Coordinates of C-alpha atoms and ligand atoms in Angstrom, one line a residue:
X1347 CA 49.8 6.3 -57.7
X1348 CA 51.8 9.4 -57.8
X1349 CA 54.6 10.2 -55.3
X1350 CA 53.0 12.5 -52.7
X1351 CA 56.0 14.7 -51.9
X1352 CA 56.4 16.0 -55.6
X1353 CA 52.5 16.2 -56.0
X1354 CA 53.0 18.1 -52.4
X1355 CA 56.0 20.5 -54.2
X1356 CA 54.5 21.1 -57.2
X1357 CA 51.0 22.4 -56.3
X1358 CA 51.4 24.5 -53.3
X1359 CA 53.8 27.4 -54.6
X1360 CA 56.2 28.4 -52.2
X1361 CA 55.4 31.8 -50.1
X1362 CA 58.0 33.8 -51.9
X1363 CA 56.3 32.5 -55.4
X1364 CA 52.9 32.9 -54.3
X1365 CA 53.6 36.3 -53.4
X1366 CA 55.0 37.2 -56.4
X1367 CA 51.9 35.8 -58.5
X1368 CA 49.6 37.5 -56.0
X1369 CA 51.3 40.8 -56.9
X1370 CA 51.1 40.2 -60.9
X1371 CA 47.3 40.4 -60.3
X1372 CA 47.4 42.8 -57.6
X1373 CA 49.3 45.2 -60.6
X1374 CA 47.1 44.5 -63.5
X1375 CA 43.9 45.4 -61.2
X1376 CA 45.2 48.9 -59.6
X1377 CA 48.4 49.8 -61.5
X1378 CA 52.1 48.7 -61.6
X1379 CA 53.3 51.6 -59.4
X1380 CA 50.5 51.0 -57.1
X1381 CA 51.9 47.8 -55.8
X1382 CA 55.1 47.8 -53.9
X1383 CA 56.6 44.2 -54.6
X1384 CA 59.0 43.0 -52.6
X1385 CA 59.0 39.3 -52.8
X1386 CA 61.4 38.1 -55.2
X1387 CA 65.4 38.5 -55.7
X1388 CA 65.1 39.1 -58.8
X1389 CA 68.0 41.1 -59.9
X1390 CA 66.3 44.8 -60.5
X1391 CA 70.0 45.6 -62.9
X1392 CA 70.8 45.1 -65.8
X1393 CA 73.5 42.8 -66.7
X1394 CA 77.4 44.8 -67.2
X1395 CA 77.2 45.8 -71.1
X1396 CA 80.6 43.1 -71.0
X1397 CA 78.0 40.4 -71.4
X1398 CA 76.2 42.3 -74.1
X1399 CA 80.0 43.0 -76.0
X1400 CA 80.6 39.1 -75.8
X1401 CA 77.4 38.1 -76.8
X1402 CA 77.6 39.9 -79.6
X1403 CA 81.5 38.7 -80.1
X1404 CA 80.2 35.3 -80.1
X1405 CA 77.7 35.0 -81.9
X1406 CA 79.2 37.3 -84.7
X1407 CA 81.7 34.3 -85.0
X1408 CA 81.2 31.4 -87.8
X1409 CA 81.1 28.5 -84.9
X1410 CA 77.8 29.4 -83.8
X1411 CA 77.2 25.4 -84.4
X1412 CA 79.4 24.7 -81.4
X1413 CA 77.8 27.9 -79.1
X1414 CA 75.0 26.0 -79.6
X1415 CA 75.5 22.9 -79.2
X1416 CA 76.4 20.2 -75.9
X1417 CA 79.8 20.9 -74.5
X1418 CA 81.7 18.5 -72.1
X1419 CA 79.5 17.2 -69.1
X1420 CA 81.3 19.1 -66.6
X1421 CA 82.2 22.4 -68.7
X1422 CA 84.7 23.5 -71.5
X1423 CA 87.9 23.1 -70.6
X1424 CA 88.8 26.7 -71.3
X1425 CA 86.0 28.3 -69.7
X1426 CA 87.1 26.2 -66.8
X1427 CA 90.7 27.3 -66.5
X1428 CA 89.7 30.8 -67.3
X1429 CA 87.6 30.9 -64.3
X1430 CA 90.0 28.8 -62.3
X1431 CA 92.9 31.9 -63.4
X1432 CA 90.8 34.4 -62.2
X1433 CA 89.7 32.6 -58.7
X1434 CA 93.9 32.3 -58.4
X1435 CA 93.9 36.1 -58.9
X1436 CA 91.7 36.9 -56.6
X1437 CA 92.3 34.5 -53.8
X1438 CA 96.1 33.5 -54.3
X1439 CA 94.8 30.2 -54.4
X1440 CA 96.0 27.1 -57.6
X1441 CA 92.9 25.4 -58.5
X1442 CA 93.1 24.5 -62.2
X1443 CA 90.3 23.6 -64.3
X1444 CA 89.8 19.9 -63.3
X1445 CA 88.5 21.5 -59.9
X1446 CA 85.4 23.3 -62.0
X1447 CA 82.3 22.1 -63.0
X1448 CA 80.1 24.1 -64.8
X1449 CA 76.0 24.4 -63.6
X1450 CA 72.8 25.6 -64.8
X1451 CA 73.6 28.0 -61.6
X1452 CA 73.8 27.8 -57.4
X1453 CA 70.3 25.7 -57.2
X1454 CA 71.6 23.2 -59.3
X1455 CA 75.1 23.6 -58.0
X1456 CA 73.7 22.8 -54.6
X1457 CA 71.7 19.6 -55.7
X1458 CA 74.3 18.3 -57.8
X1459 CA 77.0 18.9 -54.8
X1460 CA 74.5 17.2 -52.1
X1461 CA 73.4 14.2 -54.5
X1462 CA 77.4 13.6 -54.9
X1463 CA 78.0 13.8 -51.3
X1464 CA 74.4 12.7 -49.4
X1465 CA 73.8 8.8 -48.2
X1466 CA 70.2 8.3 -47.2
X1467 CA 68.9 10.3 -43.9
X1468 CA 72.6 12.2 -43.5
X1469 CA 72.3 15.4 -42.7
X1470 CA 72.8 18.6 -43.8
X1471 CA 73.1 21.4 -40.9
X1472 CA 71.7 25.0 -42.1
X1473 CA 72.1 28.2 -40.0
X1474 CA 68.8 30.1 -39.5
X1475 CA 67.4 31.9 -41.4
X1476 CA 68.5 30.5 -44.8
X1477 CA 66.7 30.6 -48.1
X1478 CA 63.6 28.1 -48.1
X1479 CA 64.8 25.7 -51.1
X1480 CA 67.5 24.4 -49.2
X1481 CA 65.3 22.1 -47.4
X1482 CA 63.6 20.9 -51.0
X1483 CA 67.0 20.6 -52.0
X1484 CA 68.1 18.1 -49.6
X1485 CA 64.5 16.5 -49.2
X1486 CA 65.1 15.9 -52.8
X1487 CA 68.7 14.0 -52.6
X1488 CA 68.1 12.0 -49.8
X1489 CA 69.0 13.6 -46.7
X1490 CA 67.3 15.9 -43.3
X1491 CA 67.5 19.3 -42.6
X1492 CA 69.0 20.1 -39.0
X1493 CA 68.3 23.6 -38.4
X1494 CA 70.7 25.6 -35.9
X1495 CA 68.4 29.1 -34.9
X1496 CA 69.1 32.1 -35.3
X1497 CA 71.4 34.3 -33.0
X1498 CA 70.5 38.1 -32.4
X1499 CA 73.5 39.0 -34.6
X1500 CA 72.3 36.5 -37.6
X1501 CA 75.7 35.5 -36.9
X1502 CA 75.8 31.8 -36.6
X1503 CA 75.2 30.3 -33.6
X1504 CA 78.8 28.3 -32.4
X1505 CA 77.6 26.4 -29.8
X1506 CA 74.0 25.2 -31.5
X1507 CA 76.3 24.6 -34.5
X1508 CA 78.6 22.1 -32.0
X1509 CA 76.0 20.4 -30.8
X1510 CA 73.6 19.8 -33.7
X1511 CA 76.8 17.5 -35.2
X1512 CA 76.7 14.0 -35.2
X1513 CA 77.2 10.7 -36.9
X1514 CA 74.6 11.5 -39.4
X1515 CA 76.4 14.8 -40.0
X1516 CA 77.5 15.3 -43.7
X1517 CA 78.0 18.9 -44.0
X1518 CA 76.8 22.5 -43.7
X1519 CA 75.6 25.0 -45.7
X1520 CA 77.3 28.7 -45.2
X1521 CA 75.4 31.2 -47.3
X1522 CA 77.1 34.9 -46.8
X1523 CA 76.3 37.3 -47.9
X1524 CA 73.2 36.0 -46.5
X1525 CA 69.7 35.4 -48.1
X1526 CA 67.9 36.7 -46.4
X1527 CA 69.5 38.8 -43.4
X1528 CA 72.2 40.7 -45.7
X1529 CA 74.2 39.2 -43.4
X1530 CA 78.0 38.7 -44.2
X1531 CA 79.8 36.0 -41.8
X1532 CA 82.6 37.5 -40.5
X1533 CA 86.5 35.7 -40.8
X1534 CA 85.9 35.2 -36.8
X1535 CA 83.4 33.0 -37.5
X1536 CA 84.2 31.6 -40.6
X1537 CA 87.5 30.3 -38.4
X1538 CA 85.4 28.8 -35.3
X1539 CA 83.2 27.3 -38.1
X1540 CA 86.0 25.2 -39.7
X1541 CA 87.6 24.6 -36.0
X1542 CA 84.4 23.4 -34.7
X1543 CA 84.5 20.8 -38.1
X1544 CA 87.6 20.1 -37.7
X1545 CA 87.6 18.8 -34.2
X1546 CA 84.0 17.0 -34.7
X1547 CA 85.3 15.2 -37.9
X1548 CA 88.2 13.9 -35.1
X1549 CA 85.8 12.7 -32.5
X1550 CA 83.3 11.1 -35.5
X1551 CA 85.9 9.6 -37.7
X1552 CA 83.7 11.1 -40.6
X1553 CA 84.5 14.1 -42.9
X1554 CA 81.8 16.7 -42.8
X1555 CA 82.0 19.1 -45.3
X1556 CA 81.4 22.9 -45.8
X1557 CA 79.1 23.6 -48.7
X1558 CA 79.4 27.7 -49.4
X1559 CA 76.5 28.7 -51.1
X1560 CA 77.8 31.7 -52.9
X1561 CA 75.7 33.9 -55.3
X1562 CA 75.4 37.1 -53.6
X1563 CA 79.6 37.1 -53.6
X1564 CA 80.1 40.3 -54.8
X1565 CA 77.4 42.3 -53.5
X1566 CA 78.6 44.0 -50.5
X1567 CA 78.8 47.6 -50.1
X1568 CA 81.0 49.1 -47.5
X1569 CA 84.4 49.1 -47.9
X1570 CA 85.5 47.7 -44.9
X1571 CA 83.1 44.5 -45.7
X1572 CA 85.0 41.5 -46.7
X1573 CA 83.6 38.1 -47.2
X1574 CA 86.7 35.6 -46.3
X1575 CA 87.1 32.4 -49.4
X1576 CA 86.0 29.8 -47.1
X1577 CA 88.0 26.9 -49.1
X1578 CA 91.0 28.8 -47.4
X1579 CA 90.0 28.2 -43.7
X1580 CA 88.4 24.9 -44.1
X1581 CA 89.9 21.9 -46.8
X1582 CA 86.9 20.2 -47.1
X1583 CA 85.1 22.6 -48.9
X1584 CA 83.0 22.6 -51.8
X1585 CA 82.1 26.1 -53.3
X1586 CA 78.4 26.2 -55.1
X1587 CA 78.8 29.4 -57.1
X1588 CA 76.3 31.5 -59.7
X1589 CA 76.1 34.6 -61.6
X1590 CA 72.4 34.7 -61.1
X1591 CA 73.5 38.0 -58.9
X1592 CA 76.6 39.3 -59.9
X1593 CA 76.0 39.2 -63.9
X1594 CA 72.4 39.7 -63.1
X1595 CA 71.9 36.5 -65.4
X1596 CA 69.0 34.6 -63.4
X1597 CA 67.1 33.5 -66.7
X1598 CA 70.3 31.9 -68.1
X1599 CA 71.2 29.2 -65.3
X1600 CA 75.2 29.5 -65.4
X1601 CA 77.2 28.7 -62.7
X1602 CA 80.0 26.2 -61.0
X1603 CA 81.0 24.2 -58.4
X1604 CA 84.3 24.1 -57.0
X1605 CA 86.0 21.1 -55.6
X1606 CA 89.6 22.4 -54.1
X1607 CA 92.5 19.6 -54.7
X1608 CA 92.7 19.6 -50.9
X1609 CA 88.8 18.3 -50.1
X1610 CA 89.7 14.6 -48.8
X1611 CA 89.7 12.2 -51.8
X1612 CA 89.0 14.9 -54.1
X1613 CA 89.2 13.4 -57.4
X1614 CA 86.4 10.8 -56.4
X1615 CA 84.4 13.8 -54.7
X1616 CA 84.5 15.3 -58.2
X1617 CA 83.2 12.1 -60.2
X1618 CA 81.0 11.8 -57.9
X1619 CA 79.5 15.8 -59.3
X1620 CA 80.1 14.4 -62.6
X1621 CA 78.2 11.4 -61.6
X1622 CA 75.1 13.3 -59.9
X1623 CA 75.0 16.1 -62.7
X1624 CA 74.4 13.1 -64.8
X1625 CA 71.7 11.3 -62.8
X1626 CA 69.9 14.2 -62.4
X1627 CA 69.7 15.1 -65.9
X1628 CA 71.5 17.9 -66.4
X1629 CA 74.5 17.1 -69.5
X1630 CA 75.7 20.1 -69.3
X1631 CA 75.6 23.7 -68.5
X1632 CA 74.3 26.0 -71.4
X1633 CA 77.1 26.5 -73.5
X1634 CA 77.1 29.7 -74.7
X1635 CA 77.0 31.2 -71.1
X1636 CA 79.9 29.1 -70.5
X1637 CA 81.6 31.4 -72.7
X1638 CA 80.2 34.6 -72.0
X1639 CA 81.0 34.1 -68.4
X1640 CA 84.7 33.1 -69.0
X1641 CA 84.8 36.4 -71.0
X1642 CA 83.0 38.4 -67.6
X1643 CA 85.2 37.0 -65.1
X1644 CA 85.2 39.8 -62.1
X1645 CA 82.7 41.5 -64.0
X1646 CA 79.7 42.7 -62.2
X1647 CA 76.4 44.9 -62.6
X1648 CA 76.0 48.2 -61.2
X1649 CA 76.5 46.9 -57.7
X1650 CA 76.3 51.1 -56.3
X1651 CA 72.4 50.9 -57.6
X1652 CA 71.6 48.2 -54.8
X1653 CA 74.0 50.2 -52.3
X1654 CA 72.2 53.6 -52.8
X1655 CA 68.6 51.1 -52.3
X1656 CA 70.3 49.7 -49.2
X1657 CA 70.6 53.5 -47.4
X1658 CA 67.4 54.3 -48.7
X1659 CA 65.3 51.4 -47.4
X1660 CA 67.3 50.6 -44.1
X1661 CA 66.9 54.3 -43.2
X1662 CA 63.9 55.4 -44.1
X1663 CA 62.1 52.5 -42.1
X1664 CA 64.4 52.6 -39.3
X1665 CA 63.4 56.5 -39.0
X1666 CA 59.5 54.5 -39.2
X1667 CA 60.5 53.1 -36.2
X1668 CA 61.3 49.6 -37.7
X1669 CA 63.9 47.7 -36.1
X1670 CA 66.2 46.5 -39.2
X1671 CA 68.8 44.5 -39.6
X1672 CA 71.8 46.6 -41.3
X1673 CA 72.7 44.4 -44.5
X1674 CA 76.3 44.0 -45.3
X1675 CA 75.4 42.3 -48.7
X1676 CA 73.0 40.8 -50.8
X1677 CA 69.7 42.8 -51.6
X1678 CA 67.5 42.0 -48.7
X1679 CA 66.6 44.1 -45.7
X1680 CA 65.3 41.8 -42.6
X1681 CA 63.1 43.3 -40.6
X1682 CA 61.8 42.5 -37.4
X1683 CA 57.4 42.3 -37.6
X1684 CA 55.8 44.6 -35.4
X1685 CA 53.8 41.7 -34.2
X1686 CA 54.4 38.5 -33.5
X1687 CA 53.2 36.1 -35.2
X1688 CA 55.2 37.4 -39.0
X1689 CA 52.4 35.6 -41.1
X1690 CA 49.7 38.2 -39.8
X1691 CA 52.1 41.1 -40.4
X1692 CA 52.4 40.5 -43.8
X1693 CA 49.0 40.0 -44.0
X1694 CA 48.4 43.4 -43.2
X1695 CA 51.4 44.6 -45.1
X1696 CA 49.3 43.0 -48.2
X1697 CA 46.4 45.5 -47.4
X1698 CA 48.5 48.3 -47.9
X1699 CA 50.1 46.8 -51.1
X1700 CA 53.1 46.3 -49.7
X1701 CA 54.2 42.6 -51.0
X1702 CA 57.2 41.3 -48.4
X1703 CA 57.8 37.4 -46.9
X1704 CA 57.5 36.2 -43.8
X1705 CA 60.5 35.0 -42.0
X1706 CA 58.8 31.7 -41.3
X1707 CA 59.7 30.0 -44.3
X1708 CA 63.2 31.3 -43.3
X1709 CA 63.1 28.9 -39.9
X1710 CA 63.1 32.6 -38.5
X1711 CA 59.5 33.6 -37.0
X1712 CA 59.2 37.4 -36.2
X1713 CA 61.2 38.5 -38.7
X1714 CA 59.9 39.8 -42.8
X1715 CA 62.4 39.4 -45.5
X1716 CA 62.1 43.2 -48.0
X1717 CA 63.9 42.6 -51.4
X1718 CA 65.1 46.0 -52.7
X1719 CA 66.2 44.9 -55.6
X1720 CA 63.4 47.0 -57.1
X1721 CA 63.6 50.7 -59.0
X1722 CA 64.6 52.7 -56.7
X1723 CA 61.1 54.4 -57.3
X1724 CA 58.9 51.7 -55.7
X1725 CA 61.2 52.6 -52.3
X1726 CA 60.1 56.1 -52.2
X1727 CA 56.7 55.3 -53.4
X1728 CA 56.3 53.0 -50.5
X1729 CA 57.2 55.0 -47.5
X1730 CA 54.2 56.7 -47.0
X1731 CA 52.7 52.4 -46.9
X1732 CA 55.4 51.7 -44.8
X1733 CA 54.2 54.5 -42.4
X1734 CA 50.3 53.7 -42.3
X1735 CA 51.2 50.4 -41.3
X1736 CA 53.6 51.2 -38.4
X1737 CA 51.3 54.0 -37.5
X1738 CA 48.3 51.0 -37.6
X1739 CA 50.0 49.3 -35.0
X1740 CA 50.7 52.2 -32.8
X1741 CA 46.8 52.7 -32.6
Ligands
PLP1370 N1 71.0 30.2 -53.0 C1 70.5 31.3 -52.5 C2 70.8 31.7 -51.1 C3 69.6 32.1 -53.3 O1 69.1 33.2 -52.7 C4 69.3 31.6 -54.5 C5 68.4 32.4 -55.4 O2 67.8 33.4 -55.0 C6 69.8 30.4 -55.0 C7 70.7 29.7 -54.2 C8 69.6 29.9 -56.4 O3 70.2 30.7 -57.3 P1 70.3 30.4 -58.9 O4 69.2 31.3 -59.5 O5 71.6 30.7 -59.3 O6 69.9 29.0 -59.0

């Protein structure tokens, strides 16, 4: 016997994966530029040439035993208060390097933070629409799902939020800039988030902590767009960060979490990381992006490319006659289905080569996720796809 829900997760692909596959044959049957992919957020950028410069640094050095080799479970020390110096830069905030763990980046971060945290059937509150794998995530360490829908903002919904807290309640996930509306949770909500914890955590005698799911940090583009450091508005937060995005470094698996002095009973929260990033096999995060990232710290990619892709997509198919959702952040435009049911839409969309994800998988029906985190070419080449679809439903 074979345990179903694994067998279940590893032969059906999920939509975003199957997609993506799809389109690899789609290409090698008409032509790469024929097919307008969409489907992954796969960062289209290369990484800053900083990580080139300390690759090259590091592995010109005589210790390429050690770069190579395990480090501490949770990270090297100095890579840790590097990063924990910078974060203090940035934020005015004092974490030190026992508040850092390193991670083979946010997905792992996420599981190792809800395996330290989860008893069985507690749950985890996400806010529609979030990025499929949280629910595998959780599934996988032992705990539900509670899903708060979606507001016609894709701000979070307060009073859902309130009410889907209980005694089962462990914590929520906050992912802004969001994955995949764009969306960045303004310092309004971020506020009535933590008060709304703070007062339920009261009533429940429980601590119910924030879990900010953070890789798309840095990529905002206007300059009044700021995305507030949620471990300053709420103390019991735990901050599940990757440079998947921001070093364009998805193959490489580097990332931390954060666990702030002032989370209650911290220092056991933080064993119990150490603990679950054990269970769950990891030992430790590869070691020679531990460095490289220390070296990066406020580093990014070309962030302007993914701007300039923003304008281009949002208003070309707005000008279509799509109604879009404007994207503060991330690289994701979320766009309303000119039919109902979102699964059929794409469907179509697939007959004109156009390769984008339903919102379903999102928890938010109606809606199609566009990643333009593609050349800049495939936009333009797709308008004129874009245009025989909407014009297909206007018949
Ligand atoms: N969280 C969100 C919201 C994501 O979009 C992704 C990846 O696309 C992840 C987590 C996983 O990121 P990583 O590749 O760093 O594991």
């Amino acid at each position: 016997m074979l345990p179903k829900d694994m067998l279940a997760l590893g032969t059906k692909r999920s939509a975003i994966r199957e997609l993506f596959e799809y389109g690899k044959i789609r290409k090698a049957q008409v032509g790469e530029d024929k097919v307008y992919d969409f489907s992954l957020g796969n960062p289209s950028i290369p990484a800053p040439k900083e990580v080139d410069e300390a690759l090259s640094e590091l592995l010109s050095t005589d210790n390429t035993v050690a770069l190579h080799g395990y480090s501490s479970a949770q990270g090297d020390a100095i890579v840790r208060k590097t990063i924990a110096e910078y974060l203090n830069s940035v934020h005015g905030t004092s974490f030190n390097a026992d508040n850092l763990y390193m991670t083979c980046g946010a997905a792992a971060s996420l599981c190792i933070s809800l395996r330290a945290l989860l008893l069985p059937g507690e749950e985890v509150i996400a806010f529609a629409p979030f990025f499929p794998e949280y629910v595998v995530f959780v599934e996988g360490q032992g705990g539900k799902v509670a899903v708060v829908p979606p507001t016609a903002s894709f701000q979070p919904d307060l009073e859902a939020f309130e009410n889907a807290i209980n005694e089962n309640t462990k914590a929520v996930i906050i992912n802004s800039p969001n994955n995949p509306s764009g969306v960045v949770y303004s310092e309004e909500t971020i506020k009535a988030i933590a008060q709304i914890l703070e007062k339920k955590s009261r009533e429940l005698g429980r601590e119910i902590f924030i879990i900010a799911d953070e890789p798309y940090r840095e990529l905002v583009y206007d300059a009044d767009t700021t995305v507030p450091y949620i471990t300053k508005y709420y103390k019991n937060t735990l901050v599940c960060y990757s440079y998947s995005k921001s070093l364009s470094l998805p193959g490489e698996r580097i990332g931390y979490i954060l666990v702030p002095d002032e989370v209650c009973d911290s220092k056991n929260v933080y064993a119990c990381i150490c603990g679950a990033g054990r269970a769950l096999g990891y030992v430790c995060a590869p070691t020679l992006f531990q460095q490289v990232v220390a070296k990066c710290c406020g580093k990014t990619g070309d962030v302007s490319a993914y701007k300039k892709n923003r304008d281009l997509i949002y208003s070309e198919l707005s000008a279509l006659g799509y109604e879009c959702v404007k994207p503060d952040g991330a690289f994701y435009l979320f766009v309303k289905a000119l039919e109902d049911d979102a699964n059929a839409f794409c469907e179509r969309a697939k007959a004109h080569d156009l390769l984008i994800v339903s919102g379903d998988g999102f928890f938010c029906p109606g809606y199609v996720r566009i990643s333009y985190c593609v050349d800049e070419k495939t936009i333009k080449n797709s308008i004129p796809a874009f245009r025989a679809l909407a014009e297909e439903y206007a018949k």
